[in-house]
Short mmCIF file of C-alpha atoms in Angstrom, two decimals:
data_model
loop_
_atom_site.label_atom_id
_atom_site.label_comp_id
_atom_site.label_asym_id
_atom_site.label_seq_id
_atom_site.Cartn_x
_atom_site.Cartn_y
_atom_site.Cartn_z
CA VAL A 10 -0.15 0.26 -0.31
CA ILE A 11 3.19 2.48 0.80
CA ALA A 12 4.84 1.63 -2.30
CA PHE A 13 0.81 2.57 -4.52
CA MET A 14 0.83 5.86 -2.85
CA ALA A 15 4.24 6.36 -3.08
CA LEU A 16 3.51 6.27 -6.96
CA LEU A 17 1.02 8.50 -6.82
CA VAL A 18 1.93 11.00 -5.09
CA PHE A 19 5.52 10.65 -7.31
CA PHE A 20 3.10 11.41 -10.12
CA MET A 21 1.17 14.16 -9.12
CA GLY A 22 4.51 15.94 -8.19
CA THR A 23 5.38 15.21 -12.32
CA ASP A 24 3.93 17.79 -15.09
CA LYS A 25 4.59 14.98 -17.91
CA PRO A 26 1.09 15.31 -20.84
CA HIS A 27 -0.02 11.93 -19.34
CA THR A 28 -0.55 11.97 -15.40
CA ALA A 29 -3.44 13.05 -14.64
CA GLY A 30 -4.63 10.03 -17.26
CA THR A 31 -2.52 8.03 -15.01
CA ILE A 32 -3.53 9.68 -11.73
CA ILE A 33 -7.52 9.03 -12.53
CA VAL A 34 -6.70 5.52 -13.51
CA LEU A 35 -4.61 4.92 -9.94
CA LEU A 36 -7.61 6.97 -8.12
CA MET A 37 -9.89 4.34 -9.19
CA LEU A 38 -7.33 1.17 -8.31
CA THR A 39 -7.24 3.05 -4.75
CA PRO A 40 -10.88 1.84 -3.32
CA GLN A 41 -10.49 -1.90 -5.30
CA LEU A 42 -7.10 -2.54 -3.31
CA MET A 43 -8.27 -1.49 0.02
CA GLY A 44 -10.60 -3.99 0.13
CA GLN A 45 -8.41 -6.11 -0.82
CA VAL A 46 -5.87 -5.16 2.15
CA GLN A 47 -9.10 -5.19 4.68
CA ALA A 48 -9.96 -8.25 3.29
CA LEU A 49 -6.42 -10.23 4.09
CA SER A 50 -7.19 -7.97 7.35
CA GLY A 51 -10.11 -9.38 8.57
CA TYR A 52 -8.51 -12.85 7.90
CA ALA A 53 -6.08 -12.00 10.73
CA ILE A 54 -8.00 -11.00 12.59
CA LEU A 55 -10.11 -14.74 12.32
CA ARG A 56 -7.18 -16.03 12.22
CA ASN A 57 -6.24 -15.09 16.10
CA ILE A 58 -9.46 -15.42 16.88
CA ALA A 59 -9.87 -18.49 15.93
CA TRP A 60 -5.99 -20.09 16.58
CA PRO A 61 -6.40 -20.92 20.59
CA CYS A 62 -9.54 -23.46 19.99
CA ILE A 63 -7.51 -24.55 16.68
CA ALA A 64 -4.84 -25.14 19.06
CA MET A 65 -7.31 -26.71 21.22
CA VAL A 66 -8.50 -29.29 19.19
CA ASN A 67 -5.14 -30.14 17.29
CA GLU A 68 -4.13 -31.04 21.18
CA ILE A 69 -6.49 -33.24 22.08
CA MET A 70 -6.38 -34.81 18.72
CA THR A 71 -1.57 -36.19 18.71
CA ARG A 72 -2.48 -36.42 22.92
CA LYS A 73 -1.85 -40.02 23.91
CA PRO A 74 -3.55 -41.78 26.33
CA GLU A 75 -2.89 -41.97 29.82
CA VAL A 76 -4.15 -45.44 29.96
CA ILE A 77 -2.59 -47.95 27.75
CA GLU A 78 -3.62 -51.40 26.37
CA GLU A 79 -2.31 -55.02 28.17
CA LYS A 80 -0.33 -56.50 25.77
CA GLY A 81 -2.43 -59.96 25.93
CA ALA A 82 -6.28 -57.20 25.50
CA ARG A 83 -8.59 -59.12 23.45
CA SER A 84 -11.41 -57.78 21.09
CA ILE A 85 -14.15 -59.13 22.68
CA GLU A 86 -17.48 -58.81 20.14
CA ALA A 87 -20.02 -59.62 22.67
CA ILE A 88 -20.54 -59.82 27.13
CA ASP A 89 -23.92 -60.89 28.78
CA GLY A 90 -23.85 -57.30 30.23
CA THR A 91 -23.41 -58.47 33.95
CA LEU A 92 -20.88 -55.91 35.97
CA ASP A 93 -18.40 -56.53 38.83
CA ALA A 94 -16.30 -53.77 41.04
CA LYS A 95 -14.26 -55.79 44.07
CA ASN A 96 -12.90 -53.61 46.44
CA VAL A 97 -11.34 -51.30 43.78
CA VAL A 98 -9.08 -48.48 45.08
CA PHE A 99 -8.99 -44.64 42.67
CA SER A 100 -7.49 -41.95 43.28
CA TYR A 101 -6.84 -38.59 40.42
CA ARG A 102 -4.19 -37.74 42.95
CA PRO A 103 0.11 -39.71 42.68
CA ASP A 104 0.50 -40.01 46.04
CA GLY A 105 -3.16 -41.74 46.53
CA VAL A 106 -4.71 -39.52 48.67
CA PRO A 107 -7.60 -38.54 48.93
CA PRO A 108 -8.72 -41.60 47.38
CA VAL A 109 -12.15 -41.68 45.52
CA LEU A 110 -13.25 -44.49 45.77
CA ASN A 111 -12.07 -46.90 48.40
CA GLY A 112 -12.80 -50.19 48.75
CA PHE A 113 -15.64 -49.97 46.49
CA SER A 114 -17.10 -53.14 45.50
CA LEU A 115 -20.74 -53.58 43.78
CA LYS A 116 -22.96 -55.89 41.47
CA LEU A 117 -24.97 -55.45 38.34
CA LYS A 118 -27.02 -58.33 37.57
CA PRO A 119 -27.95 -57.88 33.14
CA GLN A 120 -31.32 -56.58 31.93
CA LYS A 121 -32.31 -55.01 35.16
CA TRP A 122 -32.30 -51.11 35.85
CA THR A 123 -29.91 -50.44 38.66
CA GLY A 124 -29.35 -46.59 40.35
CA LEU A 125 -25.99 -45.88 41.61
CA VAL A 126 -27.31 -42.93 44.52
CA GLY A 127 -24.61 -40.97 46.68
CA ARG A 128 -23.67 -37.27 47.19
CA SER A 129 -21.99 -34.53 44.84
CA GLY A 130 -18.15 -35.86 44.40
CA SER A 131 -18.21 -39.48 46.17
CA GLY A 132 -17.09 -40.95 42.75
CA LYS A 133 -20.71 -42.46 40.66
CA SER A 134 -19.32 -40.38 37.81
CA THR A 135 -15.64 -41.95 38.69
CA PHE A 136 -16.47 -45.72 39.21
CA PHE A 137 -18.20 -45.14 35.49
CA ARG A 138 -15.19 -43.59 33.64
CA LEU A 139 -12.81 -46.77 35.46
CA VAL A 140 -14.74 -49.26 33.78
CA LEU A 141 -14.37 -47.68 30.49
CA ARG A 142 -10.96 -47.70 31.15
CA PHE A 143 -10.23 -43.04 30.90
CA PHE A 144 -8.50 -44.13 33.71
CA ASP A 145 -7.04 -46.61 35.52
CA PHE A 146 -8.09 -47.94 39.48
CA GLN A 147 -4.73 -48.76 42.10
CA SER A 148 -6.10 -51.99 43.17
CA GLY A 149 -8.78 -54.35 43.41
CA GLU A 150 -11.05 -55.48 40.07
CA ILE A 151 -12.90 -55.10 37.90
CA LEU A 152 -15.40 -56.65 36.06
CA VAL A 153 -18.03 -56.25 32.89
CA GLY A 154 -19.39 -59.60 31.00
CA GLY A 155 -16.99 -61.55 33.73
CA LEU A 156 -14.13 -60.25 32.41
CA PRO A 157 -11.32 -58.24 34.03
CA VAL A 158 -11.81 -54.73 31.89
CA ARG A 159 -7.97 -55.06 31.58
CA GLU A 160 -7.85 -57.40 29.10
CA PHE A 161 -10.52 -56.12 26.34
CA THR A 162 -9.21 -54.13 23.62
CA GLN A 163 -10.43 -50.06 24.71
CA THR A 164 -12.05 -50.63 21.06
CA SER A 165 -14.40 -53.43 21.83
CA LEU A 166 -14.85 -52.50 25.44
CA ARG A 167 -16.46 -48.84 25.02
CA ARG A 168 -18.30 -50.62 21.83
CA LEU A 169 -20.09 -52.48 24.72
CA VAL A 170 -19.97 -50.69 27.13
CA SER A 171 -21.84 -47.46 26.49
CA LEU A 172 -21.96 -43.48 29.27
CA MET A 173 -24.52 -41.69 28.28
CA VAL A 174 -24.00 -38.04 30.09
CA GLN A 175 -26.30 -35.62 31.37
CA SER A 176 -25.43 -33.10 28.62
CA PRO A 177 -24.50 -34.71 25.20
CA ALA A 178 -22.31 -32.91 22.89
CA PHE A 179 -22.60 -33.31 19.22
CA PHE A 180 -20.90 -31.33 16.51
CA TYR A 181 -22.50 -28.73 14.00
CA ASP A 182 -22.48 -31.19 11.13
CA THR A 183 -25.11 -33.14 9.73
CA LEU A 184 -27.27 -36.10 11.58
CA ARG A 185 -25.53 -38.04 9.29
CA GLU A 186 -21.75 -37.61 10.53
CA ASN A 187 -22.50 -36.94 14.34
CA MET A 188 -23.57 -40.87 14.09
CA ARG A 189 -20.66 -41.72 12.46
CA VAL A 190 -18.62 -40.19 15.06
CA ALA A 191 -18.88 -43.31 17.16
CA ARG A 192 -19.44 -45.74 14.30
CA PRO A 193 -17.82 -44.33 10.80
CA GLU A 194 -18.84 -47.50 8.71
CA ALA A 195 -22.87 -47.52 10.03
CA THR A 196 -25.22 -47.29 6.57
CA ASP A 197 -28.21 -44.89 6.64
CA ASN A 198 -30.94 -47.94 7.56
CA GLU A 199 -28.51 -48.67 10.71
CA ILE A 200 -29.01 -45.17 11.86
CA ARG A 201 -32.45 -44.97 10.77
CA GLU A 202 -33.24 -47.83 13.06
CA ALA A 203 -31.42 -46.83 16.07
CA CYS A 204 -33.25 -43.74 16.41
CA GLU A 205 -36.68 -45.35 15.82
CA LEU A 206 -35.52 -47.83 18.23
CA THR A 207 -34.64 -44.96 20.73
CA GLY A 208 -37.96 -43.35 19.45
CA VAL A 209 -36.23 -39.97 18.16
CA TRP A 210 -36.91 -40.67 14.44
CA GLU A 211 -40.55 -38.89 14.21
CA THR A 212 -38.98 -35.65 16.14
CA LEU A 213 -36.52 -35.67 13.93
CA ILE A 214 -38.65 -35.61 10.76
CA GLU A 215 -40.89 -32.60 12.57
CA ARG A 216 -38.09 -30.85 13.14
CA LEU A 217 -35.17 -31.34 10.30
CA GLY A 218 -37.73 -32.00 7.77
CA PRO A 219 -37.26 -35.22 5.75
CA ASN A 220 -33.89 -35.01 4.46
CA GLN A 221 -33.00 -35.21 7.82
CA LEU A 222 -29.84 -37.19 7.36
CA GLU A 223 -28.50 -34.69 5.13
CA SER A 224 -29.66 -31.89 7.70
CA GLU A 225 -27.19 -29.97 9.68
CA LEU A 226 -28.36 -30.55 13.61
CA ALA A 227 -26.14 -27.16 14.35
CA GLY A 228 -25.02 -28.86 17.35
CA ALA A 229 -28.90 -30.16 18.57
CA ALA A 230 -30.44 -26.85 19.53
CA MET A 231 -33.92 -27.73 18.43
CA LEU A 232 -33.87 -30.63 20.67
CA SER A 233 -34.62 -30.76 23.90
CA GLY A 234 -32.47 -32.35 27.32
CA GLY A 235 -34.56 -35.33 26.47
CA GLN A 236 -33.97 -36.40 23.09
CA LYS A 237 -30.75 -35.07 23.06
CA ARG A 238 -29.74 -37.78 25.42
CA ARG A 239 -32.02 -41.22 23.31
CA LEU A 240 -30.50 -39.78 20.47
#
């Protein structure tokens, strides 16, 4: 821009016959040049605003897992639905003090609804994160389908056991791509069957229209809390 303005000043300071026409052309081009400069400035501002989020996503995607699979871990295809905990001890701190769970035990039978009730901070959510091996417990044992969770590959364990949080998160993408986050090879028919099974398919037709699988889910803002959890 400085060079362009210097050129304009140079021509204005000369008395050659073609100077007037040249100056007019340069003046007409100035708004176009400034428009590009403003666009570049806007991109720079957008980059500065967005970069912390991009860096955070990149850090999450490249982070090494804290829990490593055991060498003998197996891909388990099916389980009977039992869940047992035996004297589980876990602390978030390396020194083990204070433990969140200390000698925790329970036995859940399949095909039954069971409520795990306790005050805030008593370790309810922590226990289910241990079941899925988001963290590793210090001692004791957790068994899913009669097998220690450390014998499962993480992929097979998390395919067989689901944790539904109170406020599910959705991506700003189509319904299809949101569903394929968990299972990339899922077909449209399988996605529909899952939605029908949970009773949310008709709601999706109503809120998203007939092409709901290709519609922008927009973070599922159009769904209630219960509908989000069913989805």
